[in-house]
mmCIF file of C-alpha atoms in Angstrom:
data_model
loop_
_atom_site.group_PDB
_atom_site.id
_atom_site.type_symbol
_atom_site.label_atom_id
_atom_site.label_comp_id
_atom_site.label_asym_id
_atom_site.label_seq_id
_atom_site.Cartn_x
_atom_site.Cartn_y
_atom_site.Cartn_z
ATOM 1 C CA MET A 20 141.248 123.037 -35.870
ATOM 2 C CA LYS A 21 142.082 119.782 -37.624
ATOM 3 C CA ASN A 22 142.211 117.935 -34.271
ATOM 4 C CA LEU A 23 138.844 119.425 -33.282
ATOM 5 C CA LYS A 24 137.317 118.268 -36.565
ATOM 6 C CA SER A 25 138.704 114.747 -36.023
ATOM 7 C CA THR A 26 137.307 114.716 -32.495
ATOM 8 C CA CYS A 27 133.848 115.727 -33.772
ATOM 9 C CA ILE A 28 133.929 112.967 -36.388
ATOM 10 C CA LEU A 29 134.936 110.403 -33.760
ATOM 11 C CA PHE A 30 132.131 111.628 -31.477
ATOM 12 C CA ILE A 31 129.549 111.297 -34.268
ATOM 13 C CA LEU A 32 130.806 107.797 -35.075
ATOM 14 C CA LEU A 33 130.636 106.854 -31.390
ATOM 15 C CA ILE A 34 127.050 108.083 -31.066
ATOM 16 C CA SER A 35 126.155 106.239 -34.267
ATOM 17 C CA SER A 36 127.697 102.985 -33.040
ATOM 18 C CA LEU A 37 125.978 103.273 -29.657
ATOM 19 C CA SER A 38 122.575 103.878 -31.214
ATOM 20 C CA SER A 39 123.073 100.900 -33.513
ATOM 21 C CA ILE A 40 123.441 98.630 -30.483
ATOM 22 C CA ALA A 41 119.697 98.869 -29.786
ATOM 23 C CA GLN A 42 117.542 96.487 -31.840
ATOM 24 C CA THR A 43 114.103 97.741 -32.862
ATOM 25 C CA PHE A 44 111.385 95.099 -32.818
ATOM 26 C CA THR A 45 108.127 95.501 -34.707
ATOM 27 C CA ILE A 46 105.498 93.137 -33.346
ATOM 28 C CA THR A 47 102.378 92.895 -35.469
ATOM 29 C CA GLY A 48 99.342 90.764 -34.840
ATOM 30 C CA ASN A 49 95.763 89.874 -35.487
ATOM 31 C CA THR A 50 93.233 88.810 -32.872
ATOM 32 C CA THR A 51 90.160 86.605 -32.658
ATOM 33 C CA GLY A 52 87.535 87.186 -29.988
ATOM 34 C CA VAL A 53 89.402 90.151 -28.505
ATOM 35 C CA GLU A 54 87.252 93.280 -28.330
ATOM 36 C CA ASP A 55 88.395 96.363 -30.198
ATOM 37 C CA GLY A 56 89.777 98.872 -27.725
ATOM 38 C CA THR A 57 91.406 96.196 -25.558
ATOM 39 C CA TRP A 58 94.811 97.357 -24.327
ATOM 40 C CA LEU A 59 97.840 95.172 -25.070
ATOM 41 C CA PHE A 60 101.191 95.669 -23.339
ATOM 42 C CA LEU A 61 104.622 94.648 -24.651
ATOM 43 C CA LYS A 62 107.328 93.975 -22.057
ATOM 44 C CA THR A 63 110.708 92.314 -21.791
ATOM 45 C CA SER A 64 110.321 89.017 -19.943
ATOM 46 C CA SER A 65 112.929 89.330 -17.184
ATOM 47 C CA PRO A 66 112.946 91.864 -15.719
ATOM 48 C CA GLN A 67 109.522 92.922 -16.952
ATOM 49 C CA VAL A 68 110.103 96.369 -18.446
ATOM 50 C CA LEU A 69 107.330 98.047 -20.428
ATOM 51 C CA LEU A 70 108.350 98.707 -24.039
ATOM 52 C CA ASP A 71 105.069 99.732 -25.662
ATOM 53 C CA SER A 72 101.285 99.545 -25.398
ATOM 54 C CA THR A 73 98.420 99.877 -27.852
ATOM 55 C CA LYS A 74 94.726 99.194 -28.360
ATOM 56 C CA VAL A 75 93.377 96.454 -30.610
ATOM 57 C CA LYS A 76 91.747 98.056 -33.656
ATOM 58 C CA ASP A 77 89.796 96.123 -36.289
ATOM 59 C CA GLY A 78 91.226 92.908 -34.817
ATOM 60 C CA LYS A 79 94.812 94.029 -35.373
ATOM 61 C CA PHE A 80 97.666 95.629 -33.435
ATOM 62 C CA ILE A 81 101.229 96.922 -33.818
ATOM 63 C CA LEU A 82 103.734 97.157 -30.954
ATOM 64 C CA VAL A 83 107.281 98.502 -31.220
ATOM 65 C CA GLY A 84 110.094 98.071 -28.724
ATOM 66 C CA LYS A 85 113.866 98.400 -28.434
ATOM 67 C CA THR A 86 116.356 96.270 -26.499
ATOM 68 C CA LYS A 87 120.121 95.735 -26.593
ATOM 69 C CA GLU A 88 119.688 92.164 -27.848
ATOM 70 C CA LYS A 89 119.200 91.139 -31.482
ATOM 71 C CA ILE A 90 116.702 88.547 -30.228
ATOM 72 C CA SER A 91 114.698 89.107 -27.045
ATOM 73 C CA GLN A 92 112.288 87.094 -24.956
ATOM 74 C CA MET A 93 109.181 89.235 -24.597
ATOM 75 C CA LEU A 94 105.710 89.224 -23.095
ATOM 76 C CA ILE A 95 102.377 90.482 -24.422
ATOM 77 C CA HIS A 96 99.495 90.715 -21.963
ATOM 78 C CA THR A 97 96.123 92.361 -21.438
ATOM 79 C CA LYS A 98 95.589 94.915 -18.683
ATOM 80 C CA ASP A 99 94.507 92.373 -16.051
ATOM 81 C CA PHE A 100 96.841 89.571 -17.229
ATOM 82 C CA ALA A 101 93.770 87.476 -18.086
ATOM 83 C CA ASN A 102 95.563 86.835 -21.383
ATOM 84 C CA TYR A 103 99.345 86.670 -21.797
ATOM 85 C CA VAL A 104 102.030 84.980 -23.853
ATOM 86 C CA PHE A 105 105.833 84.803 -23.606
ATOM 87 C CA PHE A 106 107.654 84.557 -26.929
ATOM 88 C CA TRP A 107 110.998 85.041 -28.660
ATOM 89 C CA ALA A 108 110.931 88.231 -30.712
ATOM 90 C CA GLU A 109 113.062 88.912 -33.737
ATOM 91 C CA LYS A 110 113.095 92.073 -35.847
ATOM 92 C CA ASN A 111 109.665 91.520 -37.418
ATOM 93 C CA THR A 112 107.489 89.051 -35.568
ATOM 94 C CA HIS A 113 103.780 88.344 -36.065
ATOM 95 C CA LEU A 114 101.361 86.802 -33.553
ATOM 96 C CA ALA A 115 97.870 85.436 -34.154
ATOM 97 C CA LEU A 116 96.092 85.679 -30.799
ATOM 98 C CA ARG A 117 92.782 84.160 -29.707
ATOM 99 C CA ASN A 118 90.951 85.414 -26.620
ATOM 100 C CA GLY A 119 91.556 83.112 -23.656
ATOM 101 C CA GLU A 120 94.295 81.252 -25.539
ATOM 102 C CA PHE A 121 97.184 83.716 -25.887
ATOM 103 C CA LYS A 122 99.585 80.947 -24.789
ATOM 104 C CA LYS A 123 98.615 79.020 -27.933
ATOM 105 C CA ALA A 124 99.496 81.939 -30.219
ATOM 106 C CA VAL A 125 100.611 81.160 -33.757
ATOM 107 C CA ILE A 126 103.926 82.995 -34.075
ATOM 108 C CA THR A 127 105.765 83.653 -37.333
ATOM 109 C CA GLY A 128 108.818 85.670 -38.325
ATOM 110 C CA SER A 129 110.970 84.350 -35.468
ATOM 111 C CA LYS A 130 113.353 81.479 -36.138
ATOM 112 C CA THR A 131 114.215 81.384 -32.439
ATOM 113 C CA GLN A 132 110.546 80.927 -31.504
ATOM 114 C CA ALA A 133 110.368 78.030 -33.973
ATOM 115 C CA GLU A 134 113.345 76.415 -32.196
ATOM 116 C CA ALA A 135 111.628 76.914 -28.832
ATOM 117 C CA ASP A 136 108.433 75.346 -30.198
ATOM 118 C CA LEU A 137 110.389 72.339 -31.448
ATOM 119 C CA ARG A 138 111.969 71.796 -28.025
ATOM 120 C CA ARG A 139 108.521 72.062 -26.425
ATOM 121 C CA LYS A 140 107.196 69.354 -28.758
ATOM 122 C CA LEU A 141 110.169 67.082 -28.038
ATOM 123 C CA THR A 142 109.702 67.403 -24.271
ATOM 124 C CA ALA A 143 105.880 67.492 -24.210
ATOM 125 C CA THR A 144 105.397 63.797 -23.417
ATOM 126 C CA ASN A 145 108.086 63.930 -20.738
ATOM 127 C CA GLN A 146 106.482 67.035 -19.166
ATOM 128 C CA GLN A 147 103.062 65.385 -19.097
ATOM 129 C CA LEU A 148 104.557 62.341 -17.371
ATOM 130 C CA GLN A 149 106.302 64.560 -14.805
ATOM 131 C CA ASP A 150 103.023 66.362 -14.068
ATOM 132 C CA SER A 151 101.166 63.063 -13.644
ATOM 133 C CA LEU A 152 103.838 61.612 -11.341
ATOM 134 C CA THR A 153 103.947 64.785 -9.242
ATOM 135 C CA SER A 154 100.177 64.603 -8.802
ATOM 136 C CA LEU A 155 100.282 60.905 -7.849
ATOM 137 C CA ILE A 156 103.094 61.476 -5.343
ATOM 138 C CA ALA A 157 101.052 64.171 -3.604
ATOM 139 C CA LYS A 158 98.089 61.786 -3.199
ATOM 140 C CA GLU A 159 99.836 58.455 -2.524
ATOM 141 C CA LYS A 160 99.896 57.468 1.167
ATOM 142 C CA ASP A 161 101.692 54.126 0.817
ATOM 143 C CA VAL A 162 105.371 54.754 1.656
ATOM 144 C CA THR A 163 106.735 52.044 -0.665
ATOM 145 C CA ILE A 164 104.644 53.103 -3.667
ATOM 146 C CA ASN A 165 105.413 56.768 -2.993
ATOM 147 C CA LYS A 166 109.136 55.994 -3.039
ATOM 148 C CA GLN A 167 108.780 54.125 -6.349
ATOM 149 C CA LEU A 168 106.894 57.072 -7.871
ATOM 150 C CA LYS A 169 109.618 59.489 -6.748
ATOM 151 C CA GLU A 170 112.287 57.280 -8.324
ATOM 152 C CA LYS A 171 110.293 57.253 -11.557
ATOM 153 C CA LEU A 172 109.995 61.057 -11.423
ATOM 154 C CA THR A 173 113.766 61.357 -10.973
ATOM 155 C CA ASP A 174 114.323 59.101 -13.995
ATOM 156 C CA THR A 175 111.889 61.184 -16.042
ATOM 157 C CA ARG A 176 113.624 64.436 -15.091
ATOM 158 C CA ASN A 177 117.015 62.929 -15.930
ATOM 159 C CA ALA A 178 115.674 61.932 -19.362
ATOM 160 C CA GLU A 179 114.623 65.541 -19.986
ATOM 161 C CA LYS A 180 118.038 66.722 -18.810
ATOM 162 C CA GLU A 181 119.822 64.427 -21.271
ATOM 163 C CA LEU A 182 117.554 65.642 -24.073
ATOM 164 C CA ASP A 183 118.413 69.264 -23.266
ATOM 165 C CA ILE A 184 122.134 68.530 -22.980
ATOM 166 C CA GLN A 185 122.138 66.807 -26.372
ATOM 167 C CA GLY A 186 120.175 69.723 -27.814
ATOM 168 C CA ILE A 187 122.848 72.171 -26.642
ATOM 169 C CA LYS A 188 125.603 70.001 -28.101
ATOM 170 C CA ASP A 189 123.788 69.733 -31.435
ATOM 171 C CA ASN A 190 122.872 73.441 -31.650
ATOM 172 C CA PRO A 191 125.802 75.549 -30.369
ATOM 173 C CA LYS A 192 124.713 78.581 -32.417
ATOM 174 C CA SER A 193 121.173 78.625 -31.025
ATOM 175 C CA LEU A 194 120.036 81.245 -28.519
ATOM 176 C CA ILE A 195 117.710 78.600 -27.068
ATOM 177 C CA SER A 196 120.796 76.535 -26.209
ATOM 178 C CA ALA A 197 122.380 79.494 -24.386
ATOM 179 C CA TYR A 198 119.099 80.239 -22.638
ATOM 180 C CA ILE A 199 118.554 76.647 -21.433
ATOM 181 C CA LEU A 200 122.127 76.389 -20.177
ATOM 182 C CA SER A 201 121.760 79.694 -18.277
ATOM 183 C CA VAL A 202 118.605 78.354 -16.605
ATOM 184 C CA TYR A 203 120.183 75.073 -15.492
ATOM 185 C CA THR A 204 123.693 76.209 -14.497
ATOM 186 C CA SER A 205 123.129 75.619 -10.782
ATOM 187 C CA THR A 206 121.129 72.428 -11.302
ATOM 188 C CA TRP A 207 123.666 70.808 -13.632
ATOM 189 C CA GLY A 208 126.715 72.003 -11.713
ATOM 190 C CA LYS A 209 129.901 73.811 -12.568
ATOM 191 C CA GLU A 210 131.712 70.995 -14.393
ATOM 192 C CA LYS A 211 128.874 70.142 -16.805
ATOM 193 C CA THR A 212 128.066 73.832 -17.332
ATOM 194 C CA ALA A 213 131.698 74.623 -18.224
ATOM 195 C CA GLU A 214 131.818 71.701 -20.666
ATOM 196 C CA LEU A 215 128.648 72.827 -22.474
ATOM 197 C CA PHE A 216 129.575 76.517 -22.386
ATOM 198 C CA GLU A 217 132.792 75.765 -24.284
ATOM 199 C CA ARG A 218 130.690 74.235 -27.070
ATOM 200 C CA LEU A 219 128.631 77.403 -27.586
ATOM 201 C CA SER A 220 129.540 79.703 -30.471
ATOM 202 C CA SER A 221 131.340 82.971 -29.731
ATOM 203 C CA GLU A 222 128.172 84.896 -30.577
ATOM 204 C CA MET A 223 126.132 82.906 -28.044
ATOM 205 C CA LYS A 224 128.817 83.310 -25.378
ATOM 206 C CA ASN A 225 128.471 87.081 -25.753
ATOM 207 C CA THR A 226 124.682 87.198 -25.347
ATOM 208 C CA SER A 227 123.139 88.162 -21.992
ATOM 209 C CA TYR A 228 122.574 84.449 -21.323
ATOM 210 C CA GLY A 229 126.192 83.669 -22.144
ATOM 211 C CA LYS A 230 127.344 86.394 -19.771
ATOM 212 C CA THR A 231 125.125 84.952 -17.016
ATOM 213 C CA ILE A 232 126.765 81.560 -17.521
ATOM 214 C CA LYS A 233 130.225 83.147 -17.370
ATOM 215 C CA ASP A 234 129.281 84.905 -14.132
ATOM 216 C CA PHE A 235 128.172 81.582 -12.653
ATOM 217 C CA LEU A 236 131.398 79.836 -13.658
ATOM 218 C CA THR A 237 133.447 82.693 -12.218
ATOM 219 C CA LEU A 238 131.519 83.162 -8.976
ATOM 220 C CA ASN A 239 130.137 79.760 -7.981
ATOM 221 C CA LYS A 240 131.915 78.180 -4.993
ATOM 222 C CA GLU A 241 130.027 74.848 -4.903
ATOM 223 C CA VAL A 242 129.309 75.204 -1.191
ATOM 224 C CA LYS A 243 128.244 72.031 0.610
ATOM 225 C CA ILE A 244 127.044 70.914 4.035
ATOM 226 C CA GLY A 245 130.132 70.352 6.169
ATOM 227 C CA GLY A 246 132.154 72.853 4.155
ATOM 228 C CA LYS A 247 133.078 76.480 4.754
ATOM 229 C CA PHE A 248 130.652 79.289 3.908
ATOM 230 C CA ALA A 249 131.422 81.626 0.995
ATOM 231 C CA ASP A 250 131.605 85.295 1.917
ATOM 232 C CA PHE A 251 129.992 88.134 -0.034
ATOM 233 C CA GLU A 252 128.891 91.735 0.386
ATOM 234 C CA GLN A 253 125.708 93.467 -0.775
ATOM 235 C CA ALA A 254 123.712 96.587 0.040
ATOM 236 C CA ASN A 255 120.949 96.557 2.638
ATOM 237 C CA THR A 256 117.663 98.452 2.387
ATOM 238 C CA ALA A 257 119.393 101.700 3.341
ATOM 239 C CA GLY A 258 122.198 101.235 0.804
ATOM 240 C CA LYS A 259 124.806 100.262 3.396
ATOM 241 C CA LYS A 260 127.171 97.441 2.401
ATOM 242 C CA ILE A 261 126.705 94.370 4.579
ATOM 243 C CA LYS A 262 129.235 91.529 4.627
ATOM 244 C CA LEU A 263 128.100 88.050 5.666
ATOM 245 C CA SER A 264 131.305 87.500 7.681
ATOM 246 C CA ASN A 265 130.612 90.643 9.731
ATOM 247 C CA ILE A 266 127.352 89.277 11.125
ATOM 248 C CA LYS A 267 128.108 87.825 14.537
ATOM 249 C CA ALA A 268 125.928 85.050 15.964
ATOM 250 C CA LYS A 269 126.180 81.456 17.144
ATOM 251 C CA TYR A 270 124.111 80.384 14.136
ATOM 252 C CA ILE A 271 123.184 82.359 11.008
ATOM 253 C CA LEU A 272 120.455 81.391 8.578
ATOM 254 C CA LEU A 273 121.370 82.605 5.097
ATOM 255 C CA GLU A 274 117.939 82.929 3.482
ATOM 256 C CA PHE A 275 117.592 83.335 -0.310
ATOM 257 C CA TRP A 276 114.132 84.641 -1.179
ATOM 258 C CA GLY A 277 112.261 87.146 -3.354
ATOM 259 C CA SER A 278 109.293 89.466 -3.032
ATOM 260 C CA TRP A 279 107.780 87.756 -6.109
ATOM 261 C CA CYS A 280 108.205 84.237 -4.644
ATOM 262 C CA GLY A 281 104.896 82.847 -3.317
ATOM 263 C CA PRO A 282 106.394 80.025 -1.190
ATOM 264 C CA CYS A 283 108.914 82.504 0.289
ATOM 265 C CA ARG A 284 106.180 84.919 1.343
ATOM 266 C CA GLU A 285 104.069 82.095 2.775
ATOM 267 C CA GLU A 286 107.007 80.916 4.893
ATOM 268 C CA ASN A 287 107.943 84.371 6.209
ATOM 269 C CA PRO A 288 105.413 84.449 9.107
ATOM 270 C CA ASN A 289 106.819 81.129 10.397
ATOM 271 C CA LEU A 290 110.368 82.425 10.004
ATOM 272 C CA VAL A 291 109.533 85.573 11.979
ATOM 273 C CA LYS A 292 108.250 83.415 14.856
ATOM 274 C CA THR A 293 111.405 81.287 14.756
ATOM 275 C CA TYR A 294 113.607 84.377 14.676
ATOM 276 C CA ASN A 295 111.897 85.947 17.694
ATOM 277 C CA ALA A 296 112.124 82.681 19.649
ATOM 278 C CA PHE A 297 115.813 81.977 19.051
ATOM 279 C CA LYS A 298 117.417 85.409 18.554
ATOM 280 C CA PRO A 299 118.014 85.831 22.332
ATOM 281 C CA LYS A 300 119.967 82.556 22.258
ATOM 282 C CA GLY A 301 122.331 83.649 19.481
ATOM 283 C CA PHE A 302 120.383 83.091 16.256
ATOM 284 C CA GLU A 303 120.508 85.544 13.345
ATOM 285 C CA ILE A 304 119.200 85.707 9.782
ATOM 286 C CA LEU A 305 120.580 87.393 6.673
ATOM 287 C CA GLY A 306 118.027 87.637 3.884
ATOM 288 C CA VAL A 307 119.256 87.831 0.288
ATOM 289 C CA ALA A 308 116.540 89.004 -2.089
ATOM 290 C CA ALA A 309 116.519 87.937 -5.733
ATOM 291 C CA ASP A 310 114.706 91.136 -6.715
ATOM 292 C CA ASP A 311 115.271 93.679 -9.453
ATOM 293 C CA ASN A 312 112.690 96.203 -8.206
ATOM 294 C CA LYS A 313 113.724 97.953 -5.001
ATOM 295 C CA ALA A 314 110.264 99.343 -4.256
ATOM 296 C CA GLN A 315 108.686 95.879 -4.410
ATOM 297 C CA TRP A 316 111.488 94.432 -2.269
ATOM 298 C CA LEU A 317 111.061 97.125 0.402
ATOM 299 C CA LYS A 318 107.277 96.709 0.368
ATOM 300 C CA ALA A 319 107.578 92.952 0.905
ATOM 301 C CA ILE A 320 109.893 93.488 3.890
ATOM 302 C CA LYS A 321 107.424 95.978 5.381
ATOM 303 C CA ASP A 322 104.323 93.886 4.648
ATOM 304 C CA ASP A 323 105.858 90.690 6.057
ATOM 305 C CA GLN A 324 107.409 92.610 8.993
ATOM 306 C CA LEU A 325 110.858 91.079 8.571
ATOM 307 C CA PRO A 326 113.065 92.271 11.466
ATOM 308 C CA TRP A 327 116.398 90.870 10.277
ATOM 309 C CA GLU A 328 118.988 92.341 7.919
ATOM 310 C CA ASN A 329 118.109 92.097 4.230
ATOM 311 C CA VAL A 330 120.409 92.696 1.269
ATOM 312 C CA SER A 331 120.159 92.639 -2.513
ATOM 313 C CA ASP A 332 122.153 93.696 -5.579
ATOM 314 C CA LEU A 333 118.847 94.130 -7.455
ATOM 315 C CA LYS A 334 119.884 91.751 -10.242
ATOM 316 C CA GLY A 335 116.858 89.501 -9.840
ATOM 317 C CA ASP A 336 117.459 85.758 -9.900
ATOM 318 C CA LYS A 337 120.966 86.528 -11.200
ATOM 319 C CA ASN A 338 121.893 87.917 -7.768
ATOM 320 C CA GLN A 339 125.655 87.420 -7.377
ATOM 321 C CA ALA A 340 125.344 85.783 -3.953
ATOM 322 C CA ALA A 341 122.819 83.368 -5.468
ATOM 323 C CA LEU A 342 125.360 82.536 -8.190
ATOM 324 C CA ILE A 343 128.080 82.003 -5.554
ATOM 325 C CA TYR A 344 125.866 79.548 -3.693
ATOM 326 C CA GLY A 345 124.436 77.933 -6.831
ATOM 327 C CA ILE A 346 120.818 78.711 -5.995
ATOM 328 C CA ASN A 347 118.384 77.084 -8.431
ATOM 329 C CA ALA A 348 115.142 77.471 -6.460
ATOM 330 C CA PHE A 349 113.601 79.965 -4.073
ATOM 331 C CA PRO A 350 113.390 79.855 -1.131
ATOM 332 C CA THR A 351 116.706 78.174 -0.296
ATOM 333 C CA ASN A 352 118.629 78.545 2.945
ATOM 334 C CA TYR A 353 121.870 77.532 4.642
ATOM 335 C CA LEU A 354 122.443 77.279 8.393
ATOM 336 C CA ILE A 355 125.973 78.401 9.298
ATOM 337 C CA ASP A 356 127.678 77.983 12.683
ATOM 338 C CA GLU A 357 129.973 80.537 14.380
ATOM 339 C CA LYS A 358 133.051 78.849 12.871
ATOM 340 C CA GLY A 359 131.672 79.439 9.378
ATOM 341 C CA ILE A 360 130.736 75.801 8.716
ATOM 342 C CA ILE A 361 127.504 75.015 6.868
ATOM 343 C CA VAL A 362 125.637 72.603 9.150
ATOM 344 C CA ALA A 363 122.306 72.266 7.294
ATOM 345 C CA LYS A 364 120.379 73.288 4.191
ATOM 346 C CA ASN A 365 116.714 74.052 3.502
ATOM 347 C CA LEU A 366 115.388 73.666 7.035
ATOM 348 C CA ARG A 367 111.904 75.163 7.365
ATOM 349 C CA GLY A 368 109.090 75.375 9.881
ATOM 350 C CA GLU A 369 109.220 72.712 12.566
ATOM 351 C CA ALA A 370 112.382 71.162 11.097
ATOM 352 C CA LEU A 371 114.230 74.460 11.595
ATOM 353 C CA ASN A 372 112.784 74.929 15.077
ATOM 354 C CA LYS A 373 113.805 71.407 16.088
ATOM 355 C CA LYS A 374 117.371 71.857 14.796
ATOM 356 C CA LEU A 375 117.795 75.206 16.563
ATOM 357 C CA ALA A 376 116.399 73.760 19.801
ATOM 358 C CA GLU A 377 119.146 71.106 19.623
ATOM 359 C CA LEU A 378 121.899 73.613 18.813
ATOM 360 C CA LEU A 379 120.701 76.411 21.095
ATOM 361 C CA PRO A 380 119.109 74.719 24.149
#
């Protein structure tokens, strides 16, 4: 009887500890220019999971949500997404929203949001310069001037990178530091990521962003053109495990994409034509989807009429194969020969057709 009583106590304590893991967020707000009765939706940012919804009443609203994180990046939007804002929520966070300008919300009660706002101010001039240079590059026809503009853009991006790196070094206890590092793991590379990760506090290392960084450091193989491919296994649309090394062809295009990725979807019709033209000669494709919603992934495959094998672990842009290959943009692809050597990267459209015509005459 005594043992049973002890077991019951332990069970109650376990349930209590598990329930305490979830953080409850109370998001209050006032609105300007937003009609009473307008629906507002509160979601986590990635993946976008609905937490709560409510109608604006007397220019005010209250939304309540729970997540496993003490601080969470969230999203508030109207029904048609005409208005939306991403923000860092803490236990009690308040937003002042103006119709048509949700992105300019005045947010209080969140120290993490204040840190994010400070970073935005520090990088604002750099971002404006990057936008201007990108626009000029798109319009400039002179090859020499275009090259100079691209060099300037690279310098500007490197300046932003150094600012972010210094910010992480100076603020090891900040969730914004962990978040930024998790975003740029693939871009900055394994060595720099490991160096900065070691500087983070233990608490930050144990956040979801810290765990993503750890996964990258554990899984990433730093694959390069001329080197050997990295093998992996994921489930296809029917749930069957598919291993890259088990796909037999003279050349395999490993295509990283997502149903949510506009450029990926735009390229798919061209890729289908290429596939149909070269498959009889020994060409194959393995699609790896950075999706977290299976229904949307399956719909995209059906809508785009993709005939090749597609796999996903449904972990979104944290797909384990993407971490292995260090993917930092979608779409990205690797062309692999029958010996397992990576012969090219990011070939698309006519460039891909031309390369395959050379390899598979």
